[in-house]
Short mmCIF file of C-alpha atoms and ligand atoms in Angstrom, two decimals:
data_model
loop_
_atom_site.label_atom_id
_atom_site.label_comp_id
_atom_site.label_asym_id
_atom_site.label_seq_id
_atom_site.Cartn_x
_atom_site.Cartn_y
_atom_site.Cartn_z
CA UNK A 1 87.85 -22.82 -36.43
CA UNK A 2 89.04 -19.40 -37.56
CA UNK A 3 86.69 -16.63 -37.10
CA UNK A 4 83.77 -16.17 -39.91
CA UNK A 5 85.01 -12.57 -41.06
CA UNK A 6 85.84 -14.06 -44.55
CA UNK A 7 82.03 -14.95 -45.24
CA UNK A 8 81.54 -10.94 -44.86
CA UNK A 9 83.81 -10.10 -47.70
CA UNK A 10 82.44 -8.60 -50.61
CA UNK A 11 82.21 -10.91 -54.01
CA UNK A 12 84.09 -7.79 -55.91
CA UNK A 13 86.97 -8.48 -53.79
CA UNK A 14 87.18 -11.73 -54.79
CA UNK A 15 85.96 -11.98 -58.73
CA UNK A 16 87.60 -12.43 -61.70
CA UNK A 17 87.06 -9.17 -63.34
CA UNK A 18 85.08 -9.10 -66.63
CA UNK A 19 88.13 -8.47 -68.63
CA UNK A 20 89.70 -11.55 -67.87
CA UNK A 21 86.44 -13.68 -68.48
CA UNK A 22 86.24 -15.70 -71.53
CA UNK A 23 82.72 -15.27 -73.40
CA UNK A 24 80.76 -15.05 -76.28
CA UNK A 25 78.18 -12.64 -77.72
CA UNK A 26 74.41 -12.99 -78.75
CA UNK A 27 74.63 -13.50 -82.63
CA UNK A 28 77.71 -15.80 -82.72
CA UNK A 29 76.99 -19.46 -84.00
CA UNK A 30 77.72 -22.67 -81.91
CA UNK A 31 80.96 -23.44 -84.11
CA UNK A 32 82.43 -19.94 -82.76
CA UNK A 33 81.22 -20.88 -79.32
CA UNK A 34 82.80 -24.10 -79.36
CA UNK A 35 86.31 -22.73 -80.67
CA UNK A 36 86.16 -19.95 -77.94
CA UNK A 37 85.61 -22.86 -75.22
CA UNK A 38 88.26 -25.11 -76.74
CA UNK A 39 90.97 -22.26 -76.99
CA UNK A 40 90.22 -20.66 -73.42
CA UNK A 41 90.06 -24.45 -71.97
CA UNK A 42 86.72 -23.61 -70.24
CA UNK A 43 83.69 -26.24 -70.26
CA UNK A 44 81.14 -23.14 -69.53
CA UNK A 45 81.34 -19.38 -70.16
CA UNK A 46 78.97 -16.53 -70.04
CA UNK A 47 77.09 -15.05 -73.01
CA UNK A 48 76.68 -11.11 -73.17
CA UNK A 49 74.72 -8.57 -75.38
CA UNK A 50 76.58 -5.65 -77.16
CA UNK A 51 76.08 -3.65 -74.04
CA UNK A 52 77.76 -6.30 -71.83
CA UNK A 53 74.68 -7.45 -69.91
CA UNK A 54 74.40 -10.97 -69.19
CA UNK A 55 72.26 -13.05 -71.29
CA UNK A 56 72.80 -16.65 -70.53
CA UNK A 57 75.66 -19.30 -70.19
CA UNK A 58 77.04 -21.56 -72.99
CA UNK A 59 78.79 -24.92 -72.13
CA UNK A 60 80.17 -28.09 -74.20
CA UNK A 61 77.71 -30.17 -73.00
CA UNK A 62 74.77 -27.65 -74.16
CA UNK A 63 76.77 -27.41 -77.64
CA UNK A 64 77.06 -31.08 -78.12
CA UNK A 65 73.54 -31.85 -76.89
CA UNK A 66 72.02 -29.04 -79.42
CA UNK A 67 73.67 -31.20 -82.13
CA UNK A 68 73.14 -34.65 -80.95
CA UNK A 69 71.06 -36.45 -83.52
CA UNK A 70 69.45 -39.96 -83.51
CA UNK A 71 72.58 -41.83 -84.70
CA UNK A 72 75.55 -39.54 -84.01
CA UNK A 73 76.65 -35.70 -82.84
CA UNK A 74 76.03 -33.88 -85.94
CA UNK A 75 78.91 -31.47 -86.30
CA UNK A 76 77.81 -29.78 -89.38
CA UNK A 77 75.14 -28.38 -87.73
CA UNK A 78 77.36 -26.37 -85.46
CA UNK A 79 77.36 -23.09 -87.68
CA UNK A 80 73.53 -23.36 -88.32
CA UNK A 81 72.66 -22.75 -85.06
CA UNK A 82 73.10 -19.37 -82.76
CA UNK A 83 74.22 -19.34 -79.15
CA UNK A 84 70.77 -17.91 -78.09
CA UNK A 85 68.79 -20.93 -79.26
CA UNK A 86 70.70 -23.21 -77.04
CA UNK A 87 72.37 -21.16 -74.22
CA UNK A 88 70.88 -21.53 -70.69
CA UNK A 89 69.19 -18.32 -69.92
CA UNK A 90 67.90 -18.70 -66.59
CA UNK A 91 71.19 -18.56 -64.45
CA UNK A 92 71.70 -16.54 -61.12
CA UNK A 93 73.44 -13.72 -60.88
CA UNK A 94 74.98 -11.65 -57.88
CA UNK A 95 75.17 -8.18 -57.27
CA UNK A 96 78.76 -6.65 -56.71
CA UNK A 97 77.96 -5.87 -53.20
CA UNK A 98 76.78 -9.28 -51.97
CA UNK A 99 78.85 -11.21 -49.47
CA UNK A 100 80.69 -14.55 -49.68
CA UNK A 101 78.18 -16.18 -47.29
CA UNK A 102 75.41 -15.45 -49.83
CA UNK A 103 77.50 -17.22 -52.71
CA UNK A 104 78.05 -20.21 -50.73
CA UNK A 105 74.55 -21.99 -51.24
CA UNK A 106 74.44 -20.81 -55.01
CA UNK A 107 77.98 -22.69 -55.52
CA UNK A 108 76.47 -25.78 -54.60
CA UNK A 109 74.86 -26.00 -57.96
CA UNK A 110 76.82 -23.56 -59.81
CA UNK A 111 80.64 -23.64 -60.59
CA UNK A 112 80.57 -19.91 -61.06
CA UNK A 113 78.41 -17.29 -60.44
CA UNK A 114 78.04 -13.98 -62.88
CA UNK A 115 78.13 -10.78 -60.97
CA UNK A 116 76.56 -7.50 -62.22
CA UNK A 117 76.76 -3.82 -61.13
CA UNK A 118 73.43 -1.67 -60.43
CA UNK A 119 73.10 -1.12 -64.11
CA UNK A 120 72.96 -5.05 -64.83
CA UNK A 121 76.36 -4.66 -66.67
CA UNK A 122 78.51 -7.76 -65.93
CA UNK A 123 81.41 -7.25 -63.99
CA UNK A 124 83.03 -10.47 -63.11
CA UNK A 125 82.71 -13.96 -62.24
CA UNK A 126 83.25 -15.87 -58.50
CA UNK A 127 84.39 -19.39 -58.92
CA UNK A 128 84.25 -22.24 -56.58
CA UNK A 129 88.11 -22.40 -56.77
CA UNK A 130 88.14 -18.96 -55.31
CA UNK A 131 85.88 -19.84 -52.30
CA UNK A 132 87.19 -23.14 -51.71
CA UNK A 133 90.85 -21.70 -51.39
CA UNK A 134 89.32 -18.94 -48.79
CA UNK A 135 87.43 -21.75 -46.87
CA UNK A 136 90.40 -23.84 -46.96
CA UNK A 137 92.52 -21.05 -45.27
CA UNK A 138 89.75 -20.40 -42.75
CA UNK A 139 88.47 -23.68 -41.72
CA UNK A 140 90.87 -25.94 -40.01
CA UNK A 141 91.63 -27.61 -36.99
CA UNK B 1 80.94 -21.27 -36.34
CA UNK B 2 80.11 -24.74 -35.67
CA UNK B 3 82.32 -27.19 -34.95
CA UNK B 4 85.11 -28.75 -37.22
CA UNK B 5 83.99 -32.38 -36.91
CA UNK B 6 82.78 -32.52 -40.29
CA UNK B 7 86.17 -31.85 -41.36
CA UNK B 8 87.06 -35.66 -39.77
CA UNK B 9 84.49 -37.37 -41.95
CA UNK B 10 85.66 -40.14 -44.09
CA UNK B 11 85.38 -39.47 -47.79
CA UNK B 12 83.93 -42.94 -48.14
CA UNK B 13 80.90 -41.86 -46.38
CA UNK B 14 80.36 -38.69 -48.67
CA UNK B 15 81.55 -40.20 -52.36
CA UNK B 16 79.42 -40.81 -55.51
CA UNK B 17 79.95 -44.62 -55.82
CA UNK B 18 81.61 -46.11 -58.77
CA UNK B 19 78.24 -47.60 -60.03
CA UNK B 20 76.97 -44.11 -60.21
CA UNK B 21 80.09 -42.80 -61.92
CA UNK B 22 80.21 -42.58 -65.63
CA UNK B 23 83.37 -43.39 -67.21
CA UNK B 24 85.02 -44.62 -70.20
CA UNK B 25 87.59 -47.56 -70.72
CA UNK B 26 91.07 -47.59 -72.26
CA UNK B 27 90.84 -49.02 -76.06
CA UNK B 28 87.76 -46.64 -76.39
CA UNK B 29 88.07 -43.79 -79.12
CA UNK B 30 87.51 -40.18 -78.66
CA UNK B 31 84.12 -40.05 -80.66
CA UNK B 32 83.09 -43.03 -77.90
CA UNK B 33 84.44 -40.87 -75.21
CA UNK B 34 82.44 -37.63 -76.32
CA UNK B 35 79.00 -39.39 -76.74
CA UNK B 36 79.28 -40.62 -73.04
CA UNK B 37 80.32 -37.17 -72.15
CA UNK B 38 77.33 -35.71 -74.17
CA UNK B 39 74.93 -38.44 -72.84
CA UNK B 40 75.98 -38.00 -69.16
CA UNK B 41 75.96 -34.34 -69.45
CA UNK B 42 79.45 -34.41 -67.66
CA UNK B 43 82.40 -32.22 -68.88
CA UNK B 44 85.15 -34.49 -67.21
CA UNK B 45 84.94 -38.35 -66.16
CA UNK B 46 87.34 -41.00 -65.22
CA UNK B 47 89.21 -43.46 -67.42
CA UNK B 48 89.66 -46.75 -66.14
CA UNK B 49 91.15 -50.17 -67.05
CA UNK B 50 89.30 -53.75 -67.46
CA UNK B 51 90.38 -54.23 -63.54
CA UNK B 52 88.54 -50.90 -62.80
CA UNK B 53 91.65 -49.30 -61.77
CA UNK B 54 91.99 -45.43 -62.73
CA UNK B 55 93.96 -44.36 -65.68
CA UNK B 56 93.26 -40.82 -66.10
CA UNK B 57 90.54 -38.43 -66.99
CA UNK B 58 89.09 -37.20 -70.08
CA UNK B 59 87.20 -33.91 -70.67
CA UNK B 60 85.58 -32.24 -73.32
CA UNK B 61 88.51 -29.61 -73.54
CA UNK B 62 90.72 -32.32 -73.75
CA UNK B 63 88.86 -33.91 -76.34
CA UNK B 64 88.57 -30.93 -78.56
CA UNK B 65 92.27 -30.09 -78.16
CA UNK B 66 93.37 -33.16 -79.52
CA UNK B 67 91.48 -32.78 -82.78
CA UNK B 68 92.29 -28.88 -83.06
CA UNK B 69 93.50 -28.54 -86.36
CA UNK B 70 95.25 -25.22 -87.84
CA UNK B 71 92.16 -23.87 -89.38
CA UNK B 72 89.30 -25.67 -87.54
CA UNK B 73 88.28 -28.41 -85.11
CA UNK B 74 88.67 -31.66 -87.27
CA UNK B 75 85.93 -33.72 -86.03
CA UNK B 76 86.83 -36.56 -88.57
CA UNK B 77 89.70 -37.31 -86.19
CA UNK B 78 87.53 -38.43 -83.38
CA UNK B 79 87.17 -42.12 -84.05
CA UNK B 80 91.05 -41.84 -85.12
CA UNK B 81 92.29 -41.28 -81.69
CA UNK B 82 92.35 -43.36 -78.56
CA UNK B 83 91.28 -42.10 -75.10
CA UNK B 84 94.75 -43.32 -73.69
CA UNK B 85 96.64 -41.02 -76.31
CA UNK B 86 94.76 -37.78 -75.16
CA UNK B 87 93.74 -38.32 -71.30
CA UNK B 88 95.27 -36.57 -68.27
CA UNK B 89 96.88 -39.49 -66.57
CA UNK B 90 98.73 -37.23 -63.75
CA UNK B 91 95.47 -36.96 -61.52
CA UNK B 92 95.50 -36.96 -57.86
CA UNK B 93 93.53 -39.88 -56.00
CA UNK B 94 92.39 -40.13 -52.23
CA UNK B 95 92.37 -43.16 -50.25
CA UNK B 96 88.56 -44.27 -49.02
CA UNK B 97 89.70 -43.77 -45.58
CA UNK B 98 91.18 -40.06 -46.07
CA UNK B 99 89.33 -37.40 -44.32
CA UNK B 100 87.19 -34.18 -45.75
CA UNK B 101 90.04 -31.82 -44.49
CA UNK B 102 92.64 -33.87 -46.60
CA UNK B 103 90.21 -33.37 -49.60
CA UNK B 104 89.90 -29.50 -49.31
CA UNK B 105 93.18 -28.46 -50.40
CA UNK B 106 93.06 -30.91 -53.74
CA UNK B 107 89.42 -29.55 -54.47
CA UNK B 108 90.68 -26.37 -55.12
CA UNK B 109 92.38 -27.38 -58.59
CA UNK B 110 90.00 -30.12 -58.94
CA UNK B 111 86.46 -30.34 -59.45
CA UNK B 112 86.64 -33.90 -58.43
CA UNK B 113 88.48 -36.23 -56.83
CA UNK B 114 88.79 -40.16 -57.52
CA UNK B 115 88.79 -42.63 -54.57
CA UNK B 116 90.49 -45.96 -54.69
CA UNK B 117 90.58 -48.93 -52.02
CA UNK B 118 93.95 -50.50 -50.68
CA UNK B 119 94.00 -52.51 -53.79
CA UNK B 120 94.10 -49.55 -56.20
CA UNK B 121 90.32 -50.26 -57.68
CA UNK B 122 88.42 -47.14 -58.26
CA UNK B 123 85.40 -46.94 -55.96
CA UNK B 124 84.20 -43.53 -56.11
CA UNK B 125 84.51 -39.74 -56.51
CA UNK B 126 84.21 -36.85 -54.06
CA UNK B 127 82.73 -33.56 -55.89
CA UNK B 128 83.10 -29.92 -54.78
CA UNK B 129 79.21 -29.82 -54.67
CA UNK B 130 79.21 -32.22 -51.81
CA UNK B 131 82.09 -30.77 -50.04
CA UNK B 132 80.39 -27.21 -50.52
CA UNK B 133 77.08 -28.53 -49.14
CA UNK B 134 78.65 -29.86 -46.14
CA UNK B 135 80.78 -26.48 -45.69
CA UNK B 136 77.64 -24.38 -46.16
CA UNK B 137 75.78 -26.43 -43.46
CA UNK B 138 78.70 -25.93 -40.79
CA UNK B 139 80.11 -22.61 -41.77
CA UNK B 140 77.34 -19.94 -40.63
CA UNK B 141 77.43 -16.96 -38.38
N1 2BA C 1 93.26 -22.45 -67.44
C1 2BA C 1 93.20 -23.20 -66.10
N2 2BA C 1 94.20 -22.92 -65.09
C2 2BA C 1 93.97 -23.35 -63.88
N3 2BA C 1 93.07 -23.99 -63.40
C3 2BA C 1 92.05 -24.26 -64.42
C4 2BA C 1 92.31 -23.90 -65.74
N4 2BA C 1 90.94 -24.06 -66.28
C5 2BA C 1 90.17 -24.75 -65.59
N5 2BA C 1 90.97 -25.18 -64.36
C6 2BA C 1 90.14 -25.83 -63.20
O1 2BA C 1 89.30 -26.70 -63.50
C7 2BA C 1 88.21 -26.21 -63.10
C8 2BA C 1 87.07 -26.54 -63.73
O2 2BA C 1 86.89 -25.64 -64.84
P1 2BA C 1 85.78 -25.57 -65.81
O3 2BA C 1 86.24 -24.84 -67.09
O4 2BA C 1 85.04 -26.86 -65.78
O5 2BA C 1 84.65 -24.58 -65.13
C9 2BA C 1 85.15 -22.96 -65.01
C10 2BA C 1 84.85 -22.27 -66.11
O6 2BA C 1 83.41 -22.47 -66.52
C11 2BA C 1 84.33 -20.80 -65.45
N6 2BA C 1 85.45 -19.90 -65.38
C12 2BA C 1 86.70 -20.01 -64.52
N7 2BA C 1 87.52 -18.88 -64.95
C13 2BA C 1 87.16 -18.39 -65.91
C14 2BA C 1 87.36 -17.49 -66.94
N8 2BA C 1 88.63 -16.79 -66.79
N9 2BA C 1 86.68 -17.04 -68.11
C15 2BA C 1 85.51 -17.63 -68.48
N10 2BA C 1 85.15 -18.63 -67.59
C16 2BA C 1 85.65 -18.87 -66.38
O7 2BA C 1 84.07 -21.18 -63.87
C17 2BA C 1 84.51 -22.62 -63.78
C18 2BA C 1 84.79 -23.00 -62.35
O8 2BA C 1 86.23 -22.32 -62.19
P2 2BA C 1 87.09 -22.84 -61.26
O9 2BA C 1 88.13 -22.07 -61.28
O10 2BA C 1 86.41 -22.66 -59.91
O11 2BA C 1 87.58 -24.49 -61.30
C19 2BA C 1 88.45 -24.69 -62.56
C20 2BA C 1 89.81 -24.80 -62.10
O12 2BA C 1 90.06 -25.36 -60.84
N1 2BA C 2 73.29 -34.10 -64.09
C1 2BA C 2 73.43 -33.19 -63.26
N2 2BA C 2 72.47 -32.85 -62.16
C2 2BA C 2 72.79 -31.84 -61.22
N3 2BA C 2 73.83 -31.07 -61.50
C3 2BA C 2 74.68 -31.12 -62.11
C4 2BA C 2 74.65 -32.24 -63.09
N4 2BA C 2 75.73 -32.18 -64.13
C5 2BA C 2 76.44 -31.21 -63.49
N5 2BA C 2 75.69 -30.40 -62.51
C6 2BA C 2 76.41 -29.61 -61.67
O1 2BA C 2 77.30 -28.80 -62.53
C7 2BA C 2 78.71 -29.07 -61.88
C8 2BA C 2 79.79 -29.12 -62.88
O2 2BA C 2 79.58 -30.28 -63.61
P1 2BA C 2 80.88 -30.86 -64.40
O3 2BA C 2 80.50 -32.11 -65.34
O4 2BA C 2 81.45 -29.62 -65.28
O5 2BA C 2 81.82 -31.71 -63.57
C9 2BA C 2 81.64 -32.77 -62.74
C10 2BA C 2 82.25 -33.85 -63.46
O6 2BA C 2 83.18 -33.73 -64.05
C11 2BA C 2 82.25 -34.97 -62.22
N6 2BA C 2 81.08 -35.64 -62.10
C12 2BA C 2 80.32 -35.17 -61.14
N7 2BA C 2 79.15 -36.55 -60.77
C13 2BA C 2 79.76 -37.47 -61.66
C14 2BA C 2 79.23 -38.66 -62.13
N8 2BA C 2 77.89 -39.23 -61.68
N9 2BA C 2 79.93 -39.16 -62.90
C15 2BA C 2 81.01 -38.80 -63.86
N10 2BA C 2 81.48 -37.78 -63.33
C16 2BA C 2 80.88 -37.20 -62.41
O7 2BA C 2 82.72 -34.08 -61.25
C17 2BA C 2 82.66 -32.80 -61.45
C18 2BA C 2 81.98 -31.70 -60.30
O8 2BA C 2 80.77 -32.10 -60.21
P2 2BA C 2 79.62 -31.27 -59.05
O9 2BA C 2 78.66 -32.04 -58.62
O10 2BA C 2 80.88 -30.68 -57.94
O11 2BA C 2 79.31 -30.05 -59.91
C19 2BA C 2 78.19 -30.18 -60.91
C20 2BA C 2 77.03 -30.01 -60.43
O12 2BA C 2 76.63 -28.85 -59.52
#
């Protein structure tokens, strides 16, 4: 196997920068969130506040579950609920100077990890895809 | 770094067996597919035929995109379309005797891989989570 140097890389070198990350803002309703998810093609995206600080994560399963009635999914409820009522607000975050090695264990349970700077401003995401590419290049016989 | 023996493991030893995989059948409409996705909590699941052979993959992005009109998402269209009209029918598949190493490159672009036996019957899935756990245990300083 190759050396483990790639494990010491900084996540900031590998992340998708915030300007390329689809997201929604606090105050948006679930109809808007579902449109952003649908048009971006992603199944889960960050929720940010006006200062670009991370507040949580919204996903299509979360949106659908929030409007799931006893008999059917109640689509007319979408514009009646805000993202903050439904989002998952307990998500892990990495500091920009974290290493790839520290991200591996978290990526077991999370398809992507949000990265913030020292001011807790959201700066980007590290995806499973990026880390798997790195591993595929470095873990061979 | 540890030895690369884990790369030689058989995917069959690591897969989630078919009886535990949420799926839909050909002929189901998108309303049924969305309910299965919502209740299972998964964002993408296999589509099988009556002989349990793999036909494609259906996901919430695919469902939403299929009913996305010019102005809004048209939810009343959900029971008007069948999974076969919308599903992604060109997905990779692994044979049950494939190794983990052969799956790594495919998992870069696919969150999970469908596994079939020699009769092309669907037998299970290999997820990124499983492989990341394996890598996390074997790739350390
Ligand atoms: N437009 C596209 N082009 C090419 N491949 C695509 C794609 N959309 C999805 N994929 C593939 O599908 C995987 C799962 O995407 P998902 O949206 O469920 O899950 C995504 C999504 O929730 C989030 N994500 C990734 N890129 C994002 C972005 N630019 N903005 C917001 N969220 C993003 O991170 C998760 C993991 O992403 P990852 O790349 O590891 O894994 C992606 C990627 O391999
Ligand atoms: N009920 C649950 N309990 C615990 N963790 C959960 C969970 N549902 C989702 N997750 C976490 O979220 C990741 C993405 O799930 P997703 O449904 O988008 O994407 C899933 C889904 O499309 C599919 N999948 C996984 N297990 C499945 C199953 N039993 N039946 C059908 N599809 C499955 O494989 C993809 C990748 O799964 P993976 O495990 O790597 O990654 C999962 C897992 O880490």
